[in-house]
Coordinates of N, CA, C and O in Angstrom, one line a residue:
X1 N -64.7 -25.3 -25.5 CA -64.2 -26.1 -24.4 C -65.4 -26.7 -23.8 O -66.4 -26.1 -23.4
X2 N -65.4 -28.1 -23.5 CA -66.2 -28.8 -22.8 C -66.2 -28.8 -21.4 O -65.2 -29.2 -20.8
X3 N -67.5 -28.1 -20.5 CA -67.4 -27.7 -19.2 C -67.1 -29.1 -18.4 O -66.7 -30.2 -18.8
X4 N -67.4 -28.7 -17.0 CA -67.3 -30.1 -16.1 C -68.7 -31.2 -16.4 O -68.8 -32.3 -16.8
X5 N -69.7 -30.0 -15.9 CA -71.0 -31.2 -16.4 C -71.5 -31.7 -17.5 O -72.6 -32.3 -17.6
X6 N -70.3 -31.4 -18.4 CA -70.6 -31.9 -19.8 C -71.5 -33.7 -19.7 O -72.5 -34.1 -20.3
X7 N -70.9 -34.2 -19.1 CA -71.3 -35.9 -19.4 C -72.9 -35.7 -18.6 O -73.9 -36.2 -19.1
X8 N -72.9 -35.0 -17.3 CA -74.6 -35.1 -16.5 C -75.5 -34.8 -17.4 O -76.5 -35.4 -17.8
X9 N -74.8 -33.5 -17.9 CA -76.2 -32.6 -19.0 C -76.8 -33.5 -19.9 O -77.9 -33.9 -19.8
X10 N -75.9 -34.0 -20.9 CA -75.6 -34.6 -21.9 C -76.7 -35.8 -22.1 O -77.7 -36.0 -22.9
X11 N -75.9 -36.9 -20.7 CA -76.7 -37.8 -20.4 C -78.2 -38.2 -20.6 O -79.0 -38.9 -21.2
X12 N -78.3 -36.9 -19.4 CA -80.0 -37.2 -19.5 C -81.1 -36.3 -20.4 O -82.3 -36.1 -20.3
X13 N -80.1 -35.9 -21.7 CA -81.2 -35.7 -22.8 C -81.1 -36.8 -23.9 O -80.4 -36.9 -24.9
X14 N -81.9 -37.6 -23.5 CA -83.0 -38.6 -24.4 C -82.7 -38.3 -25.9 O -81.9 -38.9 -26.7
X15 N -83.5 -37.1 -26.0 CA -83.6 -36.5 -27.3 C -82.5 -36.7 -27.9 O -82.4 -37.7 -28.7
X16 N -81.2 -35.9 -27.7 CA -79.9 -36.5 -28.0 C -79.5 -37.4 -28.6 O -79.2 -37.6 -29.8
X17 N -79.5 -38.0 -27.4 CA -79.5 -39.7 -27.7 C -80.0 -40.3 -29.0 O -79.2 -40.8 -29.8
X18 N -81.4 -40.1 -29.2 CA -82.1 -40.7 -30.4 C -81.3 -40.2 -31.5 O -81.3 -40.8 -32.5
X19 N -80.6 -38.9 -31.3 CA -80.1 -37.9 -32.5 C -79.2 -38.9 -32.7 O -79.5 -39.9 -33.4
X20 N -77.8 -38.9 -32.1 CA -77.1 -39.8 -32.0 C -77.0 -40.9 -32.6 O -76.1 -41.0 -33.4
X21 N -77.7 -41.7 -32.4 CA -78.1 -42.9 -33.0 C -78.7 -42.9 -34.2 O -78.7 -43.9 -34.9
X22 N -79.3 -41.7 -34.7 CA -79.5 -41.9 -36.3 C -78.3 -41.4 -37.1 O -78.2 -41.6 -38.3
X23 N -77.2 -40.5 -36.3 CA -76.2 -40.2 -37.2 C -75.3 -41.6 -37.0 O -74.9 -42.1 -38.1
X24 N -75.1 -42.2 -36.1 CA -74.5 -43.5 -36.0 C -75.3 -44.6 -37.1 O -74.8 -45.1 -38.1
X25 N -76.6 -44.9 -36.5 CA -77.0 -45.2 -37.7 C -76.9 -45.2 -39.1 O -76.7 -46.2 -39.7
X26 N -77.0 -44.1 -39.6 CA -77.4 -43.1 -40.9 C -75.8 -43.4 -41.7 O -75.7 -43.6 -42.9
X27 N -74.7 -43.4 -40.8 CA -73.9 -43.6 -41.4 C -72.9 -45.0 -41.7 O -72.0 -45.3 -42.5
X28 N -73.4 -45.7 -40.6 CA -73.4 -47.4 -41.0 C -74.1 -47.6 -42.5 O -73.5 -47.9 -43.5
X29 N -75.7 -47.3 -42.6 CA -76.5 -47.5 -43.2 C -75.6 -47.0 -45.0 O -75.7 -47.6 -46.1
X30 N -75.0 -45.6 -44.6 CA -74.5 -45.4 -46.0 C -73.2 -45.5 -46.2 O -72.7 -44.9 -47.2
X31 N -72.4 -46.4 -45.4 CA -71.4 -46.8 -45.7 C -71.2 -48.3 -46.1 O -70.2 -48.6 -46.5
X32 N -72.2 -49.3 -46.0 CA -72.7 -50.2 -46.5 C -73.7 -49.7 -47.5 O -74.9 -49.8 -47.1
X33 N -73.5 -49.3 -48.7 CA -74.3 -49.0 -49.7 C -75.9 -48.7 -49.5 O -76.6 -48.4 -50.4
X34 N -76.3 -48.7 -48.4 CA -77.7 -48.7 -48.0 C -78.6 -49.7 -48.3 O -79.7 -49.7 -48.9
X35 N -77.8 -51.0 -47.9 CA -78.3 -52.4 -47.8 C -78.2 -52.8 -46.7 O -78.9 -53.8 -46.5
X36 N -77.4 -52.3 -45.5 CA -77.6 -53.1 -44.2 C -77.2 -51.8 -43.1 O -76.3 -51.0 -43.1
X37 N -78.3 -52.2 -42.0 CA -78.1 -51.3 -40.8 C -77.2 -51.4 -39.6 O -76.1 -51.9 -39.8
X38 N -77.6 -51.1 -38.7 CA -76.6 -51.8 -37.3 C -77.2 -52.5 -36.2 O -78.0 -52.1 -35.3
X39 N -76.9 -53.8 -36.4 CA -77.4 -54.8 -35.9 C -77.5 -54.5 -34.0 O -76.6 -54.3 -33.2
X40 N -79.0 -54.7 -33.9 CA -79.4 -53.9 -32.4 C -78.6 -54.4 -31.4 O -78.7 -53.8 -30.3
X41 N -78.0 -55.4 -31.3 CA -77.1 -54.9 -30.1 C -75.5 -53.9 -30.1 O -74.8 -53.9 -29.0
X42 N -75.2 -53.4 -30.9 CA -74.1 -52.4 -31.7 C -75.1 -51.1 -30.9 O -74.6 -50.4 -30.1
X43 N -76.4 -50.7 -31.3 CA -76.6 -49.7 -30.7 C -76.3 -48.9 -29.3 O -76.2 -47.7 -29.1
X44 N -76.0 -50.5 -28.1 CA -75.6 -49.9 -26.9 C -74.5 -49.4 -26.6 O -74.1 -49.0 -25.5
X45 N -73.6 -49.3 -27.9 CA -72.1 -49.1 -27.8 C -72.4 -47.6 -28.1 O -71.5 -47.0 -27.5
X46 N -73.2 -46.9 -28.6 CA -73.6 -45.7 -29.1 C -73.4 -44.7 -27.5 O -72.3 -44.3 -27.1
X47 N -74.4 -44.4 -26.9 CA -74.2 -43.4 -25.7 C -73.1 -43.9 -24.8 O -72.5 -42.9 -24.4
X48 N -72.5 -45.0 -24.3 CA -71.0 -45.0 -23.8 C -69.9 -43.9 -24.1 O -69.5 -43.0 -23.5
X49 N -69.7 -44.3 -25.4 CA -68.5 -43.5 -26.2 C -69.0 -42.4 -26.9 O -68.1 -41.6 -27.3
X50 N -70.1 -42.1 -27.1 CA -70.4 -40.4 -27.7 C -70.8 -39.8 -26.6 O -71.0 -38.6 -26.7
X51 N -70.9 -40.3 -25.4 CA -71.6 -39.2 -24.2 C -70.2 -39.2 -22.7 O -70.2 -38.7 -21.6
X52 N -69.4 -39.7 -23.4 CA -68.2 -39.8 -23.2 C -66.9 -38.9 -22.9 O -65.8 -39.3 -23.1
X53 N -67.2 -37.6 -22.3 CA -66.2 -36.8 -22.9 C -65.0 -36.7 -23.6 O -64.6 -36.0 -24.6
X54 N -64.1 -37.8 -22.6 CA -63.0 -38.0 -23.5 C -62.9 -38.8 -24.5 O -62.2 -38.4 -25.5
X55 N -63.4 -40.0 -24.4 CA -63.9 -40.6 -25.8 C -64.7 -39.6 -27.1 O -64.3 -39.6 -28.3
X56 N -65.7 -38.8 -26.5 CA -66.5 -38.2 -27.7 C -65.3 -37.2 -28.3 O -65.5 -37.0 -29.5
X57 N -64.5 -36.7 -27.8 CA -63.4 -35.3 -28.0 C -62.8 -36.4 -28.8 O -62.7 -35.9 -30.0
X58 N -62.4 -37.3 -28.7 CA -61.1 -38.1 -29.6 C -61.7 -38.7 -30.7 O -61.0 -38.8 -31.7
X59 N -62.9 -39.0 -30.7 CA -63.3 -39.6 -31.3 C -63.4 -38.7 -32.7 O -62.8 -38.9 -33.8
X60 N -64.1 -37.8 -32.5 CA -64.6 -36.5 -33.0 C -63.2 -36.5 -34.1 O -63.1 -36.9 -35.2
X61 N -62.5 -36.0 -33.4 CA -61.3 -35.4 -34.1 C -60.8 -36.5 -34.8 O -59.7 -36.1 -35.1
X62 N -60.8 -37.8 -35.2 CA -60.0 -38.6 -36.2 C -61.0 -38.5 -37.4 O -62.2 -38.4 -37.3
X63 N -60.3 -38.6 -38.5 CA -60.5 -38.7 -39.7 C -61.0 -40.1 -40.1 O -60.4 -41.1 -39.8
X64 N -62.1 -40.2 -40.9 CA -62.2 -41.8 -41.4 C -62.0 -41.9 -43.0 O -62.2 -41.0 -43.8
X65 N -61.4 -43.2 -43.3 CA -61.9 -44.7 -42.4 C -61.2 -44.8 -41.5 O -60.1 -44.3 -41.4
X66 N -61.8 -45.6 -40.8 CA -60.9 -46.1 -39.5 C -60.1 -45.5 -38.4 O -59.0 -45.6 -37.8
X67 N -61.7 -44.7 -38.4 CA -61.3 -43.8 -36.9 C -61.5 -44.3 -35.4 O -61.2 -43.8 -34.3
X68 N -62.1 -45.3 -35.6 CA -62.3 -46.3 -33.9 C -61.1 -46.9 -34.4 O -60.5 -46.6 -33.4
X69 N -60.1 -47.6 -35.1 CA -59.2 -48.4 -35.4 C -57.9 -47.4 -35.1 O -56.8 -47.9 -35.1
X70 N -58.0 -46.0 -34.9 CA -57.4 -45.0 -34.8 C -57.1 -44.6 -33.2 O -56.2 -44.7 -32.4
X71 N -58.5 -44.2 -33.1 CA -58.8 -43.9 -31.3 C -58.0 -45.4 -30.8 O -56.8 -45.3 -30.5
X72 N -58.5 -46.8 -30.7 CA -57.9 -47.4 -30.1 C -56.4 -47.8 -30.4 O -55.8 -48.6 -29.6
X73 N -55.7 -47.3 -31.6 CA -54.1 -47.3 -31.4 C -53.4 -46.3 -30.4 O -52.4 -46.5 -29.7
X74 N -54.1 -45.4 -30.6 CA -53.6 -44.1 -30.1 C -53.4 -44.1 -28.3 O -52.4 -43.8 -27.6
X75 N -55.3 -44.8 -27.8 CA -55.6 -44.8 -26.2 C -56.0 -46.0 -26.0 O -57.2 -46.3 -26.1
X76 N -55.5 -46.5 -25.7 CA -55.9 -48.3 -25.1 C -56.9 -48.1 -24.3 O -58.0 -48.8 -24.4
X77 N -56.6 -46.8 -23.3 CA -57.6 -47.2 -22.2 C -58.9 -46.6 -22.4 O -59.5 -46.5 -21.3
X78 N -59.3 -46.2 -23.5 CA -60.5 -46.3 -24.1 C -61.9 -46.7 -23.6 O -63.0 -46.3 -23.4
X79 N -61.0 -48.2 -23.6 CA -61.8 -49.7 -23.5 C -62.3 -49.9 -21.6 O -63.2 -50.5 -21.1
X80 N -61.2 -49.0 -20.9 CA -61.9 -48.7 -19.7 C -62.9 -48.6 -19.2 O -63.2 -47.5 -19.3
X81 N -63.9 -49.3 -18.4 CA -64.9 -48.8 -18.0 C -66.2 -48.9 -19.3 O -67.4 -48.6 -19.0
X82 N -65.7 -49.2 -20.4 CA -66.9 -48.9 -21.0 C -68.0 -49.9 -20.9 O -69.1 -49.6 -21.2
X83 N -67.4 -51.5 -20.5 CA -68.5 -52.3 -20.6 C -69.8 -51.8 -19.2 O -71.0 -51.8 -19.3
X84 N -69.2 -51.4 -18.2 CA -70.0 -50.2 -17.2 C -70.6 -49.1 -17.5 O -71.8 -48.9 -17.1
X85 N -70.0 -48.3 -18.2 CA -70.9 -47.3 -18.7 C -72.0 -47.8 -20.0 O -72.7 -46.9 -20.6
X86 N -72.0 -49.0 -20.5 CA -72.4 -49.5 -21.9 C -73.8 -50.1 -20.5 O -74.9 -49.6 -20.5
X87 N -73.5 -51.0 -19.5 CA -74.6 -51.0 -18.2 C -75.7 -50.6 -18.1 O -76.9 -50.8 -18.3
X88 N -74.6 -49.3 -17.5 CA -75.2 -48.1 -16.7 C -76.5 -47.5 -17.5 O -77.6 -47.3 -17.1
X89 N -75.9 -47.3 -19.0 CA -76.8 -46.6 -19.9 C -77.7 -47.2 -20.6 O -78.5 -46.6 -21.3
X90 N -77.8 -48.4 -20.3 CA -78.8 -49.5 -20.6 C -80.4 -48.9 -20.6 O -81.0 -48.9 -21.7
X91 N -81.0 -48.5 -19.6 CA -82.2 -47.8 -19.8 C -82.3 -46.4 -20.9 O -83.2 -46.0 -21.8
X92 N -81.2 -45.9 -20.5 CA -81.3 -44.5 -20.9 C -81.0 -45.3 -22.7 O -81.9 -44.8 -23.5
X93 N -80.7 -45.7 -23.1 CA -80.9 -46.5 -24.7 C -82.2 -47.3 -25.2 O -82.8 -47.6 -26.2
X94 N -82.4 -47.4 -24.3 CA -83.8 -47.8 -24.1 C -84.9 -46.8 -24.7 O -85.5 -46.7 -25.8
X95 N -84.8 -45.9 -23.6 CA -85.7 -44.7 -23.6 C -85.3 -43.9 -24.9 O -86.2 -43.6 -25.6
X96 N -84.2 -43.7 -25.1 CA -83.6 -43.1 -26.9 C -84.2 -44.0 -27.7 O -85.3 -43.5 -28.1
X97 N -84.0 -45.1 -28.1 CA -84.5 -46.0 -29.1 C -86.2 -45.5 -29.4 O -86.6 -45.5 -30.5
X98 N -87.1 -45.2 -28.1 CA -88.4 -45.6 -27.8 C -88.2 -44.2 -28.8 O -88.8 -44.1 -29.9
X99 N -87.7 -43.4 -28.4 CA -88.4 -42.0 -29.5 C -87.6 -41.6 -30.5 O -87.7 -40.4 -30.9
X100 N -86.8 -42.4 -31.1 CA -86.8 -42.6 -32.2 C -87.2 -43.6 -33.1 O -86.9 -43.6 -34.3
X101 N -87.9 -44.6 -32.5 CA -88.7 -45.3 -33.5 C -89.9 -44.6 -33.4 O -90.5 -44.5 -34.5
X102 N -90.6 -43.9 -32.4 CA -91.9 -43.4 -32.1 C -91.8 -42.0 -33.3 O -92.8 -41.5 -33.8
X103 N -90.4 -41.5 -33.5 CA -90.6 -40.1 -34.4 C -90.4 -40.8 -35.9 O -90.8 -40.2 -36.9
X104 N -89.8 -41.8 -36.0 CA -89.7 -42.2 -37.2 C -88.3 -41.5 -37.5 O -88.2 -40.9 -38.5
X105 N -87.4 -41.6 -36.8 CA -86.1 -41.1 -36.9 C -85.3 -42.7 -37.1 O -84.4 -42.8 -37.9
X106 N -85.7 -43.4 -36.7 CA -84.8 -44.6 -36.8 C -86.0 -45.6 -37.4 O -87.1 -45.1 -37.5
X107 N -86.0 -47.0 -37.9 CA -86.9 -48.4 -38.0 C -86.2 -49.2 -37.6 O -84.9 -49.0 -37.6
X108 N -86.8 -50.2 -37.2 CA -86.1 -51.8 -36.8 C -86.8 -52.9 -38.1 O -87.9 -53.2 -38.3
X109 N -85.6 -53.2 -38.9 CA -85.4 -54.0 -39.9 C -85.5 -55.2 -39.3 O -84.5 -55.6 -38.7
X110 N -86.9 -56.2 -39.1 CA -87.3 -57.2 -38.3 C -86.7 -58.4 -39.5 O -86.3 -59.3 -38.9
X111 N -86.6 -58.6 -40.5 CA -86.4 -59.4 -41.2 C -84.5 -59.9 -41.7 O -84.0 -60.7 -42.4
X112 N -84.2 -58.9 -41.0 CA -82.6 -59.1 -41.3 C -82.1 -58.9 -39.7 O -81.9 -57.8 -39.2
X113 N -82.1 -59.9 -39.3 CA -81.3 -59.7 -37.5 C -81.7 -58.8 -36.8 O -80.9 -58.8 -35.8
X114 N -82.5 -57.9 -36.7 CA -82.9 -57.3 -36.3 C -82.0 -55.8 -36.4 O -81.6 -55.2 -35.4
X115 N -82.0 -55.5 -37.5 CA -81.1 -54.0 -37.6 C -81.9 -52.9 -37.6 O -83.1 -52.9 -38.0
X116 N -81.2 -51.9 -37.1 CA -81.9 -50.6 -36.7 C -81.3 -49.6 -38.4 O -80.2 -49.7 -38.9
X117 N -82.0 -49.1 -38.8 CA -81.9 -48.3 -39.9 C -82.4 -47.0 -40.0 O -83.3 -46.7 -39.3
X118 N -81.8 -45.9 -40.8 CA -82.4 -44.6 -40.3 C -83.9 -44.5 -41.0 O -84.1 -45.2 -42.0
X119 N -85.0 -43.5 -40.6 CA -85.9 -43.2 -40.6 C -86.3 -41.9 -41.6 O -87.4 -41.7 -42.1
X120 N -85.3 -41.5 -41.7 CA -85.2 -40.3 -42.4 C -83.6 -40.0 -43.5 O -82.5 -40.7 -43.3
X121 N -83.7 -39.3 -44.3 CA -82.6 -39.0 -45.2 C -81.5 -37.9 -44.5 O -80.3 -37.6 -44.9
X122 N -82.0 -37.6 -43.7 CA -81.6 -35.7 -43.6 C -81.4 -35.4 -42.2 O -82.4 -35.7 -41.6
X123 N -80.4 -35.1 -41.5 CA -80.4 -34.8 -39.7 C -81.7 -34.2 -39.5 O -81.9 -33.5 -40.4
X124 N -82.5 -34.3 -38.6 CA -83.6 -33.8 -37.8 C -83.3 -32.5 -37.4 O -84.4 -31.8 -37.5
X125 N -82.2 -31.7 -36.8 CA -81.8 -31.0 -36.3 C -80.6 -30.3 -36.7 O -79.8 -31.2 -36.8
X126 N -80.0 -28.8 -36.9 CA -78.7 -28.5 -37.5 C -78.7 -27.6 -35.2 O -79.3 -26.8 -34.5
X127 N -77.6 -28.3 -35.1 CA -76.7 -27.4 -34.1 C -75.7 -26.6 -34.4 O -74.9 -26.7 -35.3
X128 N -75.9 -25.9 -33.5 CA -74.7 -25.0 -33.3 C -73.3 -24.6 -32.1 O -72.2 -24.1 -32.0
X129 N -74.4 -25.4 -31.3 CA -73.2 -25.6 -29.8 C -72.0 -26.8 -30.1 O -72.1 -28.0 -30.5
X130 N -71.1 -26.3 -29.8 CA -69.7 -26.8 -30.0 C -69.9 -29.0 -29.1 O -69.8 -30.0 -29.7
X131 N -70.1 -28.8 -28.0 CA -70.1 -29.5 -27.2 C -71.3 -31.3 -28.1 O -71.1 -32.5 -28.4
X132 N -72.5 -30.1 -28.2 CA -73.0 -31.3 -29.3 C -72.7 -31.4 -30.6 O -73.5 -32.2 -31.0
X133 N -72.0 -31.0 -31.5 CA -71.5 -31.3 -32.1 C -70.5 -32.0 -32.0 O -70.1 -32.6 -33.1
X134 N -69.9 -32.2 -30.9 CA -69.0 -33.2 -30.5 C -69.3 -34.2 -30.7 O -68.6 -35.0 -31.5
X135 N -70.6 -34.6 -30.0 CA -70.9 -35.9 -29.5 C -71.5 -36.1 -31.3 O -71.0 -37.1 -31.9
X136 N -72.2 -35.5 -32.0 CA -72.9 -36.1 -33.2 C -71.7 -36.1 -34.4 O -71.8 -35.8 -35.6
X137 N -71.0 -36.4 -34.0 CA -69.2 -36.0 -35.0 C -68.6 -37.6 -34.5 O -68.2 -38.5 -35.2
X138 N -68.8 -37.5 -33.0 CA -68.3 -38.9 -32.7 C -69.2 -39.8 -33.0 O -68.7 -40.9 -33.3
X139 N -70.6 -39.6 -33.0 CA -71.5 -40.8 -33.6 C -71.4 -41.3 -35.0 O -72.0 -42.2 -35.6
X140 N -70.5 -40.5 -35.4 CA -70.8 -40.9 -37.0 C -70.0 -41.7 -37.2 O -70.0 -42.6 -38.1
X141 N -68.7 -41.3 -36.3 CA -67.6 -42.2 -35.6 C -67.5 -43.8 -35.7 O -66.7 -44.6 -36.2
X142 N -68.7 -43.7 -34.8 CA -69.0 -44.8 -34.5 C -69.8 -45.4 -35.6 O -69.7 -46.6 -35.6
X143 N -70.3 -45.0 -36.3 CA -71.5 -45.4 -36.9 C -70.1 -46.1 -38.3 O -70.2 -47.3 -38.7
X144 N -69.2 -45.3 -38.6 CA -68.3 -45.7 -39.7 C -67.4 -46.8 -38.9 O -67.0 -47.6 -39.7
X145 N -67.1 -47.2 -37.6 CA -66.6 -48.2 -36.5 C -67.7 -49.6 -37.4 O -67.4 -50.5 -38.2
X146 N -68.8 -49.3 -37.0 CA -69.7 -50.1 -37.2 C -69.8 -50.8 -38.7 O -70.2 -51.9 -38.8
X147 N -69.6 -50.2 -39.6 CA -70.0 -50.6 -41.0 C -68.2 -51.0 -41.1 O -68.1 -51.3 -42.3
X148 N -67.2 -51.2 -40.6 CA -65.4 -51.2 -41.0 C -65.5 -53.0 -39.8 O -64.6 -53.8 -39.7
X149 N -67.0 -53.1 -39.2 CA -65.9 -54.3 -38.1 C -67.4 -55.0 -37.6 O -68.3 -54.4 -37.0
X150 N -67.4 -56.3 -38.0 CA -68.4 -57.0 -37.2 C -68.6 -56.8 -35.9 O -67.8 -56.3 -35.1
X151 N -69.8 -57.4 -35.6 CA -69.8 -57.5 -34.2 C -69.3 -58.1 -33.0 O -69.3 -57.7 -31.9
X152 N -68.6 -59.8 -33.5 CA -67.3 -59.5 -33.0 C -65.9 -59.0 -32.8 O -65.4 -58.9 -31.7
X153 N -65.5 -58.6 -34.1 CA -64.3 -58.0 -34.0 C -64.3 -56.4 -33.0 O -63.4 -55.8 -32.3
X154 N -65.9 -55.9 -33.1 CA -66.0 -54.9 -31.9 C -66.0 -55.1 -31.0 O -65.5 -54.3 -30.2
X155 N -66.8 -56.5 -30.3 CA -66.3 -57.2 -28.9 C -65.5 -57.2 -28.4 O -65.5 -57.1 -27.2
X156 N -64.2 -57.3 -29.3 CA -63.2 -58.1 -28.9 C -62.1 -56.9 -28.6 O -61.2 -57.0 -27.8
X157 N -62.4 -55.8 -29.6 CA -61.4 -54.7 -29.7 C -61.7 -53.6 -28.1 O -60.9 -53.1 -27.3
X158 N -63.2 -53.6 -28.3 CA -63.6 -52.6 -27.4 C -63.9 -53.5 -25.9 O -64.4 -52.9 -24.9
X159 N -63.5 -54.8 -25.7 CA -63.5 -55.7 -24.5 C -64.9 -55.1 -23.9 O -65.1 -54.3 -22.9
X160 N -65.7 -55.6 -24.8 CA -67.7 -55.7 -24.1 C -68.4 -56.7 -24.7 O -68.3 -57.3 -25.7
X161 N -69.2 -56.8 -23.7 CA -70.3 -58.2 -23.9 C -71.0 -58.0 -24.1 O -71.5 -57.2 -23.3
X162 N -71.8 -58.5 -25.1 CA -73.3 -58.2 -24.8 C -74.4 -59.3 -24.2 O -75.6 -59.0 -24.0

């Protein structure tokens, strides 16, 4: 069961975050044959909806393919609030990105649109807490969202701008 401070805790570990983003990554990357990454502005959609509680809980639990095409039949209001929390989290993506290019968990593919690609073959870390597992269950989520729907059709579904 996910406590109350699930989303504070969550939030402000960085570390996380970077994790996050290479399973979201990691699995764009190998659902496109491992020819194309996730084009860097797709990344800020990443901590909104996996640090999310009730997004990361729902997310988590659908089956892919087409498990964001799933979540948003199911909960419209999804799309709530997220271009604010997509904001909000603007630094703290920042600061994730910074240490995972710095650990070599993620690269920025400077010659194709600027895609973010993973760094490594293999998760960095095996957990065991239910709660993060959540969130890296829903990243992958997203990460299979990402390789199923350009970057507009994600605009347009999840109502955010970049």
């Amino acid at each position: 069961m996910i406590d109350v401070l699930f989303e504070q805790r969550v939030v402000q570990n960085t570390g996380l975050a970077a994790e996050a983003f290479w399973h979201a990554v990691n699995e764009t990357y190998n659902a496109k044959g491992r020819a194309e990454g996730v084009p860097l502005p797709l990344i800020f959609l990443v901590l909104p909806l996996t640090f999310h509680q009730r997004t990361a809980a729902a997310l988590a639990s659908k089956t892919q393919p087409g498990a964001l095409y799933k979540l948003l039949a199911e909960d419209r209001e999804v799309t709530v609030g997220l271009q604010a929390r997509m904001q909000a989290m603007a630094d703290r993506t920042f600061h994730a990105l910074s240490i995972g290019f710095q650990t070599n968990l993620l690269r920025l593919d400077s010659d194709r649109m600027r895609q973010v690609i993973p760094g490594r073959k293999t998760p960095p870390v095996t957990h065991v807490t239910e709660e993060v597992k959540i969130i890296l269950n829903a990243a992958k989520r997203v990460g299979q969202g990402f390789a199923e729907m350009s970057v507009a059709q994600l605009a347009i579904h999840l109502r955010v701008r970049f």
